[in-house]
XYZ file of C-alpha atoms in Angstrom:
719
model
C 27.780 38.927 -58.165
C 29.378 36.028 -56.277
C 32.216 38.599 -55.328
C 29.662 40.980 -53.508
C 27.855 38.126 -51.383
C 30.249 37.597 -49.356
C 31.426 41.045 -48.740
C 28.247 42.012 -47.778
C 27.966 39.348 -45.311
C 31.371 40.432 -43.966
C 29.847 43.958 -43.508
C 26.878 42.755 -41.571
C 29.106 40.398 -39.552
C 31.415 43.874 -39.019
C 28.015 45.709 -38.090
C 26.985 43.166 -35.728
C 30.231 43.314 -33.988
C 30.107 46.688 -34.056
C 26.745 47.068 -32.340
C 27.666 44.392 -29.589
C 30.813 45.998 -28.801
C 29.197 49.424 -28.163
C 27.145 47.521 -25.577
C 28.175 47.814 -22.064
C 29.333 45.194 -20.222
C 26.656 46.256 -17.411
C 23.797 45.549 -19.831
C 25.434 42.384 -20.957
C 25.616 41.220 -17.135
C 21.760 41.907 -16.753
C 20.730 40.047 -19.891
C 23.102 37.150 -19.153
C 21.538 36.535 -15.787
C 18.078 37.468 -16.684
C 18.445 34.712 -19.607
C 20.043 32.029 -17.671
C 18.009 32.685 -14.633
C 14.525 32.224 -16.276
C 16.130 29.385 -18.294
C 17.059 27.532 -15.343
C 13.919 28.372 -13.192
C 11.796 27.139 -16.630
C 14.111 23.828 -16.600
C 13.817 23.436 -13.005
C 9.990 23.910 -12.797
C 9.175 21.704 -15.571
C 11.270 18.770 -13.677
C 9.665 19.510 -10.648
C 6.146 19.891 -11.709
C 6.744 16.419 -13.662
C 8.275 14.860 -10.945
C 5.956 16.210 -8.297
C 2.689 15.525 -10.446
C 3.708 11.796 -11.039
C 4.714 11.575 -7.179
C 1.242 12.847 -6.203
C -0.571 10.415 -8.402
C 1.396 7.459 -7.283
C 0.582 8.424 -3.886
C -3.359 8.725 -4.517
C -3.373 5.708 -6.254
C -1.243 3.462 -3.709
C -3.783 4.903 -0.978
C -6.741 3.812 -2.870
C -5.169 0.458 -3.512
C -4.254 0.170 0.343
C -8.017 0.598 1.086
C -9.067 -1.846 -1.558
C -6.660 -4.431 -0.219
C -7.571 -3.742 3.519
C -11.169 -4.062 2.721
C -10.979 -7.162 0.626
C -8.847 -8.759 3.559
C -11.361 -8.050 6.191
C -14.171 -9.443 4.352
C -12.411 -12.660 3.595
C -11.411 -12.956 7.540
C -15.047 -12.251 8.180
C -16.594 -14.808 5.528
C -13.736 -17.297 6.730
C -14.389 -16.741 10.136
C -18.217 -17.238 9.829
C -17.832 -20.733 7.708
C -15.066 -22.148 10.064
C -17.456 -21.608 12.923
C -20.369 -23.062 10.959
C -18.273 -26.151 10.392
C -17.379 -26.399 14.345
C -21.070 -25.969 15.106
C -22.208 -28.875 12.686
C -19.066 -31.257 14.037
C -20.646 -30.746 17.704
C -22.887 -33.230 19.149
C -25.450 -30.279 20.234
C -26.279 -30.099 16.436
C -26.220 -33.638 15.584
C -28.778 -34.498 18.168
C -30.979 -31.499 17.443
C -31.465 -32.511 13.934
C -32.191 -36.035 15.059
C -34.870 -34.690 17.901
C -36.523 -32.101 15.329
C -36.411 -34.574 12.219
C -38.183 -37.070 14.690
C -40.983 -34.461 15.853
C -41.260 -33.197 12.726
C -42.174 -36.824 11.088
C -44.795 -37.512 14.250
C -46.309 -33.869 13.008
C -47.485 -35.759 9.754
C -50.623 -36.734 11.246
C -51.280 -34.013 13.307
C -54.290 -31.344 12.605
C -55.035 -27.962 13.755
C -58.588 -26.494 14.403
C -60.363 -23.951 12.063
C -59.553 -21.161 14.167
C -55.631 -21.657 14.073
C -56.282 -22.704 10.168
C -57.699 -19.204 9.790
C -54.660 -17.319 11.735
C -52.423 -19.065 9.560
C -54.416 -17.851 6.635
C -54.221 -14.372 7.936
C -50.562 -14.715 8.771
C -49.829 -15.334 5.200
C -52.152 -12.651 3.843
C -50.284 -10.193 6.018
C -46.886 -11.523 4.900
C -48.177 -10.826 1.131
C -49.194 -7.646 1.609
C -45.884 -6.589 3.506
C -43.971 -8.026 0.745
C -45.939 -6.173 -2.040
C -45.407 -2.858 -0.042
C -41.833 -3.102 0.344
C -40.866 -4.743 -3.380
C -44.094 -3.995 -5.349
C -44.467 -7.351 -6.335
C -47.718 -9.017 -6.102
C -48.048 -12.434 -4.187
C -50.694 -15.265 -4.140
C -51.138 -16.286 -0.413
C -52.679 -19.087 -1.522
C -49.816 -20.652 -3.225
C -47.678 -19.959 -0.541
C -50.349 -21.445 2.198
C -48.494 -24.745 3.778
C -49.677 -28.149 2.171
C -48.412 -30.480 4.787
C -49.723 -31.474 8.228
C -46.612 -30.950 9.681
C -45.869 -27.228 8.399
C -49.462 -26.355 9.238
C -49.258 -27.481 12.749
C -45.826 -25.732 13.034
C -47.037 -22.485 11.618
C -50.247 -22.557 13.771
C -48.198 -22.957 17.010
C -45.172 -20.820 16.303
C -45.485 -18.763 13.670
C -48.899 -17.134 13.086
C -49.326 -16.453 16.762
C -46.305 -13.921 16.785
C -47.346 -12.617 13.158
C -44.881 -9.983 11.750
C -43.360 -8.972 15.599
C -40.143 -10.697 14.668
C -39.954 -12.412 18.283
C -40.537 -15.839 17.056
C -36.925 -16.596 17.818
C -37.708 -16.179 21.521
C -40.374 -18.574 21.836
C -38.988 -21.761 23.070
C -42.282 -23.801 24.120
C -45.664 -23.450 22.629
C -46.906 -25.680 25.179
C -48.520 -27.961 22.816
C -46.889 -31.115 24.258
C -45.622 -32.288 20.971
C -41.826 -34.071 20.413
C -41.058 -30.967 17.894
C -41.512 -28.313 20.923
C -39.730 -30.656 23.092
C -36.779 -30.461 20.810
C -37.307 -26.675 20.637
C -37.320 -26.350 24.092
C -34.010 -28.084 24.652
C -32.030 -26.606 21.650
C -33.600 -23.303 20.687
C -31.530 -21.413 22.806
C -28.368 -23.071 21.355
C -29.424 -21.853 17.815
C -30.517 -18.368 19.018
C -27.071 -17.854 20.607
C -25.405 -18.691 17.002
C -27.924 -16.211 15.366
C -27.676 -13.419 18.046
C -23.787 -13.685 18.171
C -22.874 -13.724 14.962
C -25.433 -11.529 13.547
C -27.233 -13.856 11.086
C -30.929 -13.463 10.432
C -32.020 -17.210 10.896
C -30.547 -20.509 11.447
C -32.413 -23.729 9.735
C -31.873 -27.172 10.114
C -32.660 -29.497 6.960
C -33.496 -33.237 6.993
C -32.300 -35.579 4.432
C -35.351 -34.934 2.397
C -35.111 -31.236 1.913
C -37.605 -30.235 4.692
C -36.998 -27.209 6.870
C -37.486 -28.928 10.471
C -36.297 -26.118 12.209
C -35.985 -22.562 11.895
C -34.730 -19.978 14.800
C -36.732 -17.331 13.561
C -39.936 -19.448 12.479
C -40.817 -17.723 9.724
C -43.037 -18.753 6.483
C -40.424 -21.135 5.806
C -40.512 -23.107 8.452
C -41.874 -26.744 7.466
C -41.655 -26.016 3.789
C -39.714 -28.198 1.801
C -36.707 -26.849 -0.441
C -36.861 -29.133 -3.058
C -40.533 -28.983 -3.984
C -42.063 -25.933 -1.934
C -42.922 -22.607 -2.874
C -39.341 -21.509 -2.442
C -37.441 -24.027 -4.361
C -36.364 -21.378 -6.916
C -33.471 -20.096 -4.732
C -29.874 -20.453 -4.271
C -30.344 -22.155 -0.847
C -31.614 -25.310 -2.799
C -28.678 -25.317 -4.856
C -26.441 -24.982 -1.885
C -28.300 -27.759 0.065
C -27.782 -30.139 -2.703
C -24.343 -29.640 -2.736
C -23.909 -30.145 0.758
C -25.956 -33.580 0.781
C -23.435 -34.756 -1.961
C -20.459 -33.544 -0.479
C -20.156 -36.482 2.086
C -17.661 -34.464 3.744
C -18.037 -33.213 7.588
C -15.567 -30.207 7.112
C -17.699 -29.017 3.938
C -19.385 -25.720 3.995
C -21.231 -24.027 0.710
C -21.251 -20.477 0.742
C -23.812 -18.609 -1.617
C -24.192 -15.549 -3.372
C -26.737 -12.834 -2.416
C -30.218 -13.580 -3.737
C -33.607 -12.107 -2.800
C -35.169 -14.358 -0.425
C -39.040 -14.286 -0.331
C -39.374 -15.418 3.269
C -37.252 -12.691 4.204
C -39.418 -9.985 2.708
C -37.451 -10.485 -0.437
C -34.224 -9.130 1.182
C -30.782 -9.812 -0.422
C -29.729 -13.126 1.562
C -26.866 -15.182 1.319
C -26.377 -18.617 2.811
C -23.645 -20.787 4.586
C -24.660 -24.242 4.505
C -23.127 -27.180 6.101
C -23.512 -31.016 6.575
C -24.686 -32.479 9.612
C -23.941 -36.355 10.339
C -21.756 -38.691 11.935
C -19.393 -41.299 10.783
C -19.221 -39.802 7.582
C -22.839 -40.096 6.835
C -24.538 -36.819 5.943
C -28.122 -36.738 7.713
C -28.995 -33.281 6.943
C -27.683 -29.806 6.882
C -27.474 -26.593 8.986
C -28.000 -23.213 7.089
C -27.285 -20.051 8.448
C -29.221 -16.686 6.695
C -26.288 -14.426 6.162
C -27.771 -10.893 6.112
C -26.617 -7.992 3.883
C -26.289 -5.630 6.781
C -22.886 -7.367 8.256
C -21.542 -6.865 4.784
C -22.419 -3.601 4.013
C -21.258 -2.442 7.674
C -17.713 -3.746 6.357
C -17.886 -2.363 2.904
C -18.998 1.034 3.976
C -16.634 1.166 6.741
C -19.443 1.880 9.294
C -19.779 5.023 7.038
C -16.507 6.525 8.540
C -15.308 6.895 5.086
C -13.008 10.115 5.795
C -11.321 8.519 8.466
C -9.996 5.728 6.242
C -8.920 7.791 3.830
C -11.544 7.705 1.305
C -12.526 11.375 1.511
C -15.909 13.066 0.657
C -16.583 11.101 -2.324
C -14.554 7.610 -1.970
C -16.247 4.363 -1.411
C -15.581 0.631 -1.603
C -18.232 -1.695 -3.134
C -18.557 -5.249 -4.236
C -19.937 -6.420 -7.516
C -21.151 -10.041 -8.790
C -20.626 -11.529 -12.300
C -24.111 -10.354 -13.108
C -22.454 -6.819 -13.058
C -24.671 -5.882 -9.870
C -23.740 -4.385 -6.387
C -23.480 -6.745 -3.613
C -23.419 -3.388 -1.126
C -25.065 -0.149 -1.164
C -23.750 3.036 -2.840
C -22.036 5.792 -0.750
C -24.069 8.505 -2.319
C -27.279 6.385 -2.025
C -26.729 6.301 1.852
C -25.563 9.852 2.284
C -28.094 11.664 -0.494
C -30.546 9.390 -2.108
C -31.877 12.351 -4.136
C -28.693 13.166 -5.463
C -27.918 9.516 -6.172
C -31.394 9.287 -8.029
C -30.089 12.271 -10.500
C -26.730 11.270 -11.044
C -27.493 7.330 -11.768
C -29.915 8.377 -14.242
C -27.825 10.893 -15.795
C -25.155 8.231 -15.989
C -27.405 5.939 -18.143
C -28.794 3.809 -15.215
C -32.609 3.236 -15.942
C -35.290 5.159 -14.007
C -37.426 2.061 -12.862
C -33.889 0.465 -11.690
C -33.201 3.695 -9.570
C -36.585 3.952 -8.134
C -36.916 0.210 -7.010
C -33.363 0.859 -5.296
C -34.998 3.856 -3.471
C -38.109 1.704 -2.713
C -36.189 -1.263 -1.400
C -33.835 0.778 0.691
C -30.519 -0.292 -0.722
C -28.659 -0.515 -4.165
C -27.603 -4.161 -3.738
C -28.844 -6.509 -6.365
C -30.211 -3.422 -8.135
C -27.610 -1.251 -9.242
C -25.691 -2.296 -12.290
C -22.039 -0.981 -12.376
C -20.551 -2.713 -15.596
C -17.616 -0.264 -15.628
C -14.262 -1.272 -17.203
C -12.588 -1.708 -13.675
C -14.961 -4.484 -12.694
C -14.614 -6.112 -16.379
C -10.782 -6.142 -15.397
C -11.577 -7.546 -12.244
C -13.737 -10.173 -13.257
C -11.147 -11.398 -15.711
C -8.913 -11.885 -12.548
C -6.739 -8.534 -12.962
C -5.922 -6.305 -10.304
C -5.043 -2.962 -10.853
C -5.994 1.013 -10.887
C -7.442 3.291 -13.853
C -9.113 6.500 -14.374
C -12.295 6.040 -15.794
C -16.067 6.711 -15.212
C -18.106 5.455 -12.644
C -21.677 4.123 -12.193
C -22.787 7.674 -11.210
C -21.090 9.201 -14.307
C -18.211 10.741 -12.197
C -14.623 10.525 -13.120
C -13.130 8.756 -10.720
C -9.710 6.847 -9.762
C -10.604 3.264 -9.308
C -8.527 0.392 -7.909
C -9.990 -3.013 -8.751
C -9.555 -6.633 -7.639
C -10.825 -9.856 -7.762
C -12.159 -11.210 -4.358
C -10.567 -14.492 -3.532
C -12.649 -16.910 -1.193
C -11.255 -20.353 -1.233
C -13.508 -23.358 -1.221
C -16.583 -21.342 -2.535
C -18.257 -20.943 -5.430
C -18.684 -16.771 -5.004
C -16.863 -14.717 -7.784
C -17.208 -11.176 -6.657
C -15.091 -8.414 -7.340
C -13.886 -5.350 -5.350
C -13.617 -1.949 -6.228
C -12.508 1.130 -4.380
C -12.814 4.487 -6.086
C -12.609 8.257 -5.542
C -13.675 11.277 -7.570
C -10.649 12.691 -9.687
C -11.796 16.246 -8.759
C -11.000 15.327 -4.815
C -7.955 12.798 -5.681
C -6.073 15.295 -7.621
C -6.632 18.392 -5.486
C -3.112 18.254 -4.028
C -1.908 18.184 -7.750
C -3.839 21.382 -8.529
C -2.781 23.054 -5.416
C 1.110 22.046 -6.251
C 0.560 23.464 -9.875
C -0.674 26.734 -8.441
C 1.981 26.892 -6.048
C 4.677 26.345 -8.544
C 3.696 28.855 -10.837
C 2.958 31.550 -8.297
C 6.495 30.656 -7.120
C 8.294 30.727 -10.522
C 6.745 34.139 -11.422
C 7.820 35.252 -7.943
C 11.256 34.187 -8.771
C 11.420 35.544 -12.017
C 10.470 38.866 -10.725
C 13.350 38.731 -7.878
C 15.661 37.608 -10.259
C 15.226 40.723 -12.284
C 15.416 42.934 -9.452
C 19.005 41.229 -8.321
C 20.174 41.127 -11.795
C 19.862 44.718 -12.043
C 21.729 45.353 -8.746
C 24.248 42.776 -9.290
C 25.271 44.306 -12.688
C 25.931 47.083 -11.002
C 27.855 45.624 -8.117
C 29.955 43.595 -10.791
C 30.772 46.424 -13.093
C 32.113 48.876 -10.115
C 34.783 45.837 -8.983
C 35.980 45.625 -12.588
C 36.665 49.102 -13.063
C 38.514 49.206 -9.845
C 40.460 46.236 -11.040
C 41.338 47.647 -14.296
C 42.900 50.539 -12.677
C 44.834 48.472 -10.330
C 46.118 46.227 -12.958
C 47.250 48.788 -14.891
C 49.546 49.843 -12.037
C 50.966 46.673 -11.497
C 51.423 46.085 -15.095
C 54.822 47.519 -15.342
C 56.787 44.545 -16.147
C 57.133 42.646 -19.310
C 55.184 39.257 -19.412
C 55.069 38.398 -23.208
C 51.605 37.272 -23.268
C 48.988 38.933 -25.325
C 45.337 38.506 -25.461
C 43.509 39.935 -28.428
C 41.300 42.885 -27.624
C 37.940 42.557 -29.401
C 35.749 44.711 -27.836
C 35.814 48.479 -26.578
C 33.791 47.995 -23.675
C 34.964 47.341 -19.896
C 35.856 43.906 -20.356
C 38.319 44.990 -23.314
C 39.887 47.386 -21.318
C 40.473 44.774 -18.454
C 41.951 42.415 -20.902
C 44.448 44.638 -21.856
C 45.675 45.519 -18.642
C 45.563 41.723 -17.868
C 47.671 40.637 -20.902
C 50.729 42.528 -18.686
C 50.348 39.941 -15.851
C 48.646 36.939 -17.275
C 51.916 34.974 -17.399
C 52.661 35.299 -13.647
C 49.276 34.781 -12.509
C 48.893 31.836 -14.757
C 51.803 30.245 -13.294
C 50.320 30.994 -9.673
C 46.904 30.088 -10.829
C 48.327 26.384 -11.821
C 50.218 25.974 -8.537
C 47.051 26.910 -6.594
C 45.027 24.605 -8.793
C 47.415 21.611 -8.069
C 46.934 22.497 -4.307
C 43.161 22.721 -4.496
C 43.272 19.161 -6.507
C 45.462 17.860 -3.489
C 42.911 19.333 -0.783
C 39.980 18.162 -2.577
C 41.509 14.637 -2.869
C 42.412 14.555 0.940
C 38.558 15.813 1.832
C 37.060 13.206 -0.488
C 38.790 10.462 1.116
C 37.451 11.272 4.578
C 33.985 12.335 3.791
C 31.536 12.115 0.955
C 31.315 14.708 -1.799
C 27.891 16.153 -0.475
C 29.713 16.954 3.094
C 32.786 18.379 1.436
C 30.745 20.788 -0.262
C 28.698 22.078 2.530
C 32.202 22.070 4.533
C 33.712 24.240 1.501
C 30.865 26.722 1.908
C 31.896 27.144 5.397
C 29.006 25.093 7.404
C 30.233 24.577 11.031
C 27.674 21.834 11.863
C 26.829 19.395 9.049
C 24.263 16.540 10.069
C 21.682 14.893 7.960
C 18.959 12.517 8.524
C 18.372 9.361 6.369
C 15.655 7.334 5.792
C 15.866 3.673 4.801
C 19.382 2.919 5.264
C 21.010 -0.382 5.797
C 24.085 -0.622 8.276
C 26.749 -3.385 8.244
C 29.247 -3.435 11.419
C 31.645 -6.113 10.613
C 34.464 -7.415 12.460
C 37.628 -9.440 11.373
C 37.896 -12.224 14.027
C 41.239 -13.527 14.865
C 43.261 -10.352 13.623
C 44.625 -9.665 16.972
C 45.946 -13.103 17.196
C 47.661 -12.566 13.855
C 49.139 -8.977 14.702
C 50.880 -10.726 17.764
C 52.195 -13.358 15.751
C 53.772 -11.053 13.072
C 55.501 -7.688 12.500
C 53.708 -4.773 13.047
C 54.785 -3.751 9.278
C 53.626 -6.975 7.961
C 50.081 -7.174 9.934
C 49.487 -3.811 8.793
C 49.951 -4.492 5.279
C 47.554 -7.737 5.667
C 44.866 -5.425 7.024
C 45.303 -2.937 4.564
C 44.949 -5.318 1.810
C 41.820 -6.765 3.294
C 40.349 -3.093 3.415
C 41.236 -2.540 -0.404
C 39.250 -5.592 -1.136
C 36.639 -4.827 0.963
C 36.488 -1.279 -0.389
C 36.727 -2.483 -3.935
C 33.964 -5.033 -3.048
C 31.764 -2.191 -1.507
C 32.218 -0.023 -4.714
C 30.845 -2.711 -7.037
C 27.778 -3.231 -4.802
C 26.891 0.884 -4.619
C 27.956 0.074 -0.558
C 29.642 2.866 1.062
C 32.183 2.741 3.625
C 31.838 5.252 6.501
C 34.858 4.268 8.660
C 37.093 1.560 9.629
C 38.056 0.544 13.149
C 41.036 -1.354 14.683
C 39.972 -4.775 13.255
C 36.469 -3.902 12.076
C 34.778 -2.131 9.169
C 31.697 0.135 9.406
C 29.664 0.659 6.056
C 26.031 1.376 4.885
C 24.161 1.302 1.557
C 21.230 3.745 0.845
C 22.919 6.664 2.787
C 24.128 9.400 0.131
C 22.508 7.492 -2.893
C 18.821 5.989 -2.093
C 18.464 2.548 -3.356
C 15.285 0.542 -3.119
C 17.354 -2.529 -2.675
C 20.072 -1.480 -0.247
C 19.014 -4.371 2.459
C 19.946 -7.122 -0.590
C 22.934 -4.966 -1.695
C 24.630 -5.098 2.146
C 23.872 -8.758 2.679
C 25.649 -9.387 -0.636
C 28.520 -7.150 0.458
C 28.438 -9.147 3.743
C 28.770 -12.418 1.818
C 31.367 -10.929 -0.284
C 33.445 -9.966 2.767
C 33.514 -13.442 3.803
C 34.511 -14.973 0.471
C 37.550 -12.582 0.774
C 38.200 -13.851 4.254
C 37.833 -17.525 2.896
C 40.224 -16.899 -0.204
C 42.964 -15.185 2.231
C 42.592 -18.082 4.500
C 43.114 -20.345 1.464
C 46.066 -18.568 0.375
C 47.727 -18.291 3.756
C 46.635 -21.038 5.701
C 45.417 -18.144 8.420
C 42.096 -18.597 10.240
C 40.397 -15.413 9.883
C 37.036 -15.025 9.911
C 34.007 -12.408 9.587
C 31.281 -11.489 12.602
C 28.710 -8.985 10.980
C 25.678 -7.371 11.994
C 23.129 -5.826 9.646
C 20.332 -3.678 10.410
C 18.085 -1.093 8.355
C 16.315 1.911 9.544
C 16.966 5.712 10.161
C 20.504 6.873 10.544
C 22.180 10.443 11.047
C 25.447 11.295 9.500
C 27.630 14.065 9.868
C 31.178 15.810 10.836
C 32.305 15.270 14.413
C 34.855 17.339 16.271
C 36.421 20.895 16.101
C 40.127 20.553 16.047
C 40.241 16.993 14.070
C 37.093 16.608 12.025
C 35.671 13.115 11.497
C 33.125 12.053 9.196
C 30.634 9.510 11.167
C 27.356 8.089 11.381
C 25.153 7.251 14.280
C 21.496 6.247 15.132
C 19.279 3.548 16.215
C 20.284 1.368 13.069
C 24.113 1.651 13.886
C 23.479 0.797 17.470
C 21.419 -2.202 16.563
C 23.799 -3.530 13.882
C 26.545 -3.211 16.231
C 24.634 -4.885 19.398
C 23.888 -7.725 16.972
C 27.741 -8.063 15.768
C 29.064 -7.731 19.437
C 26.592 -9.852 21.070
C 27.175 -12.690 18.661
C 29.712 -15.261 19.965
C 30.438 -17.198 16.881
C 31.622 -15.638 13.411
C 28.852 -15.187 10.872
C 26.558 -12.844 9.440
C 23.812 -11.828 11.769
C 20.693 -9.648 11.022
C 17.813 -7.973 12.623
C 14.075 -8.749 12.309
C 13.757 -5.868 9.641
C 16.430 -7.264 7.601
C 15.172 -10.923 8.105
C 11.537 -9.921 7.118
C 12.708 -8.563 3.820
C 15.525 -11.384 3.037
C 13.674 -14.231 4.154
C 12.675 -15.389 0.745
C 15.922 -15.031 -1.230
C 18.297 -16.097 1.536
C 18.259 -19.003 4.451
C 18.621 -17.795 8.039
C 18.523 -19.531 11.270
C 17.284 -17.859 14.512
C 19.954 -17.847 16.778
C 18.818 -15.800 20.049
C 17.840 -12.715 21.042
C 19.481 -9.385 21.961
C 17.776 -6.796 24.704
C 17.614 -3.407 23.426
C 16.445 -0.565 25.757
C 14.487 -3.194 27.931
C 13.063 -5.228 24.976
C 13.991 -8.369 23.341
C 14.939 -8.315 19.806
C 15.179 -11.569 17.963
C 18.370 -12.313 15.934
C 19.004 -14.142 12.537
C 22.402 -16.062 11.448
C 22.544 -16.473 7.628
C 22.801 -19.806 6.962
C 24.463 -20.038 3.793
C 28.126 -19.910 3.144
C 28.932 -18.950 -0.474
C 32.602 -19.731 -1.898
């Protein structure tokens, strides 16, 4: 039994070899080409798919993050600008004098009275206010609880608020012609505060005295004359901002509140900016500006220009507060309220909340957005993720906290877009890749059959020719293991293999020498294209850093020394430069009479090509310093560095030279040649990238195409 098993295996092996030996070389070539091509296509396709998919996803996330950051910066700038403007206004004499005048006029009205007709007009005004609020919000108000309870408030409501009713034109009423001191102050200062409200888009401007009384309102609404501390509207964040302002004792202080529904404004979402008013470090009162939702909404909804800002058909940005409620309106709500209702309810939002948003005409302070992205942002984190949004849609979301210095606001900003839209290019890419791979396999099948036919025909002819020239005895025998065309060809080649081997060895040595010579003149990629017969070889490169360096003092040294000795010194310096360049990944392009042109990121893309090039310039400087220390000579380096787009290729016909040219090369040369003193000079682009890690000094400007370009000199000189 042990002897029969090996015999059986040997028999099976002989059978397989016999079957394979009877398969024609044409069939073998077809199978080989098909298998290798299909495997190669599959591997390349998988690599391309993963690489393309990763790149596309990274691009989508980057674009969404840019939109988020842009919106956040715009919002911060707007609030900071308004806050700074408020501080400037409160520090001016006009606001200080106005507060004093309105406070004095308000105090004089403490004993004033109104007639029954005016009393009834005020009551009708508050009844209408309560009715309008109920229609808008569904909340039932008691007008009697809101009626003025002080003579001053009754008087101001009778002469300024009640006569105009709800026409919203009380801000234009400067003189009620009642002869009071308050009216005199209003006639003098109302235009000033009206200009602030109109210019910056505020709803109202309030002046508050040190007791919490609203002694002036530009809009002259139902809160005119009320007291923030004891009145019917005391449960509002305006009171907290007022108390914080009065306790600040700082003229450059400004409190900014979060949005909250403000009853005198028809329960509309309202934020406040409050700053102290006073002189000589004493706070006599405050100026409060009513910040509306409309301006913030216009900013966060990019004025409804979502597609032009890169948010497509489903993307949006919105703000959310620490209560997990929106601080801006939903895009879907603004575009299709019915679709918003359906999606929000299906996503888990209570129907009464959705109905309230529809009734109020917006989702601010109504729609909850307690998503994972918001919770991360509330913890101070920034990033991106794929998760469900408040409408139940699968979305890409970029989140971040909103930083507003010197405020108590704790908002978060979310930029999102549906995955179906965001990954549409990825799906298209996948379909294209699959179709292309399928077509490629089909083409390979046809090509394999044609190529196999072509391959076999020369082999037959070569076999006949080899038999005719194999009359000599070459003593080299190759075992013939098959009976197909290759076997016949091998038997013929046994006769001439020795001579061919010798010739092939000589040819191989010659090819290596040619390769070495070409590689010393140009990069490997260019050598390959040159071998393949390309006549015009040029390639554009993005994000390449170029250094143009000149050895200062080499001409004088050459005049002092024999030519052989000066050449040896120059070659030794070049050798050290090349070694330093190779260690940093910098590629030498060519050398000049006493100069050196190199680049980083030309043939091997590198993210840190600017840093590597600056380090290489410092390395050249150290080599020169070491040479000076060893020989007592006074050589130096004058180098210019720029980064940008260049073109490389072969120049010339009879004499081929590998060179590099372009704007970055020209600017590097102008920076180097335009600098009178030795040193390392960089352009503005290089300076912006390296300013945080290297010390530079601005040394002037150069003129490029009629425009002045600043240049910087590297201040540090490392030993």
